């Protein structure tokens, strides 16, 4: 029986495997194959740019005549992408194969025995993104499948990951991924699956930015904070994201978790978001739609939703286009409904990256289904944690985000039970490089010791800032609330007044500022001001 959801990877494969995909051999770059739409100049431009930046041989680029649209039919996929690409890969000896006798029901040429030497297959902007359903081309035995899986729509990239797979699986439904949960899979499994990643986004400029910023982050190491938004519709998804948050905290990232049913928005602190993982909104919103929001180089973004990637050209529809446009460099999503169990697992994706593996490895490791809906956007060679914290502390003291390196070191010292060392390190760094995130951390450390005078002293840097950037406002609000909680309400009120005078804060954040500021103003006896702020908050709501 050739139903895809029955594990097929026990089929014997004959032949000598050239080089295991999971290998971290020095020639991994030389084995990257880049696929281009010959009818779309942007596609070739991105491929050339990527190969030049990564040192990939130009001979590894394969250009095919494809439709210039994101969604194509099953027939278009077979005739313009699948069959021509399989033929080219065999001709150029990327795949060793013995062809099967006949094409399958949708017309795909099949191979009976195959091994390959591809480290990653990279599709570029211009290569179609997804395949529309065609009920006339379902596999003959598809009636045995549950109704939800009687479909042949899916991600182009996910279908291409099985170019070297055994010949008996149909496009209908999904295939269990034999590399799922296996960062270094066995040779038989690795032979049958090709790791596929995509360099795509709303514009050529955003894709080139992704390439450049991935390389920058690989050289410097990922720098920033981590943010996680729980409260989605299913317990299991919350468990996955919470597990990812635990991993970030254990890696000593300053980590915030929104745990209510309310979605995370501009009211939350969101400075230097090196890692963001959350759910469950159909389209990017708030900070993720603000192009000026400063996102660190190499940032990892993940928003779990069934339709997070119906297009990559839009910054308002779905999530992946918006994330790439904003500067995120590694993200995954779904082109159609995948169902929760068959999406990427965020905690597995992050675990593999933290272990030093590439984005291409992590994306395949964390995804349970192939020939399905998943897509991975990013440079598959990107290793965000190639440079460790110790090296960052020694070599990045002039980096504009070095404050966040210091925050990780403080967290590491505290986790090791070295509270005094953490306090001394924070104090020294704050003297040399005063910055709001570091000053706030130092104040929290002094407060934990019960030293009120030094708690206030640590935050004196705020007096010298006359205007806050949009990404600092929520942090400064947190500082004001902290001061109010530690009996410095007059100072807290002054900060609120300064923040409210800045009219460019996002609406949800401005409402929060007005409401909290009104309460503080009332406590300070400034009733007219309290009434005015309350009225403005009501009008905005």
Short mmCIF file of C-alpha atoms in Angstrom, two decimals, residues 3 98 142 185 220 228 245 295 327 332 416 468 498 504 507 513 517:
data_model
loop_
_atom_site.label_atom_id
_atom_site.label_comp_id
_atom_site.label_asym_id
_atom_site.label_seq_id
_atom_site.Cartn_x
_atom_site.Cartn_y
_atom_site.Cartn_z
CA UNK A 3 -0.16 5.67 1.52
CA UNK A 98 18.27 4.57 -11.53
CA UNK A 142 -6.43 8.24 -1.29
CA UNK A 185 20.62 10.85 10.91
CA UNK A 220 29.62 38.24 16.01
CA UNK A 228 7.98 34.36 24.02
CA UNK A 245 11.70 29.89 26.49
CA UNK A 295 16.02 44.04 15.12
CA UNK A 327 15.22 42.16 9.60
CA UNK A 332 9.71 28.97 9.38
CA UNK A 416 26.25 29.83 38.68
CA UNK A 468 13.52 57.85 24.02
CA UNK A 498 8.19 62.66 29.79
CA UNK A 504 4.86 58.68 18.53
CA UNK A 507 -1.52 53.27 20.28
CA UNK A 513 1.11 54.98 29.50
CA UNK A 517 0.32 57.80 34.36
#
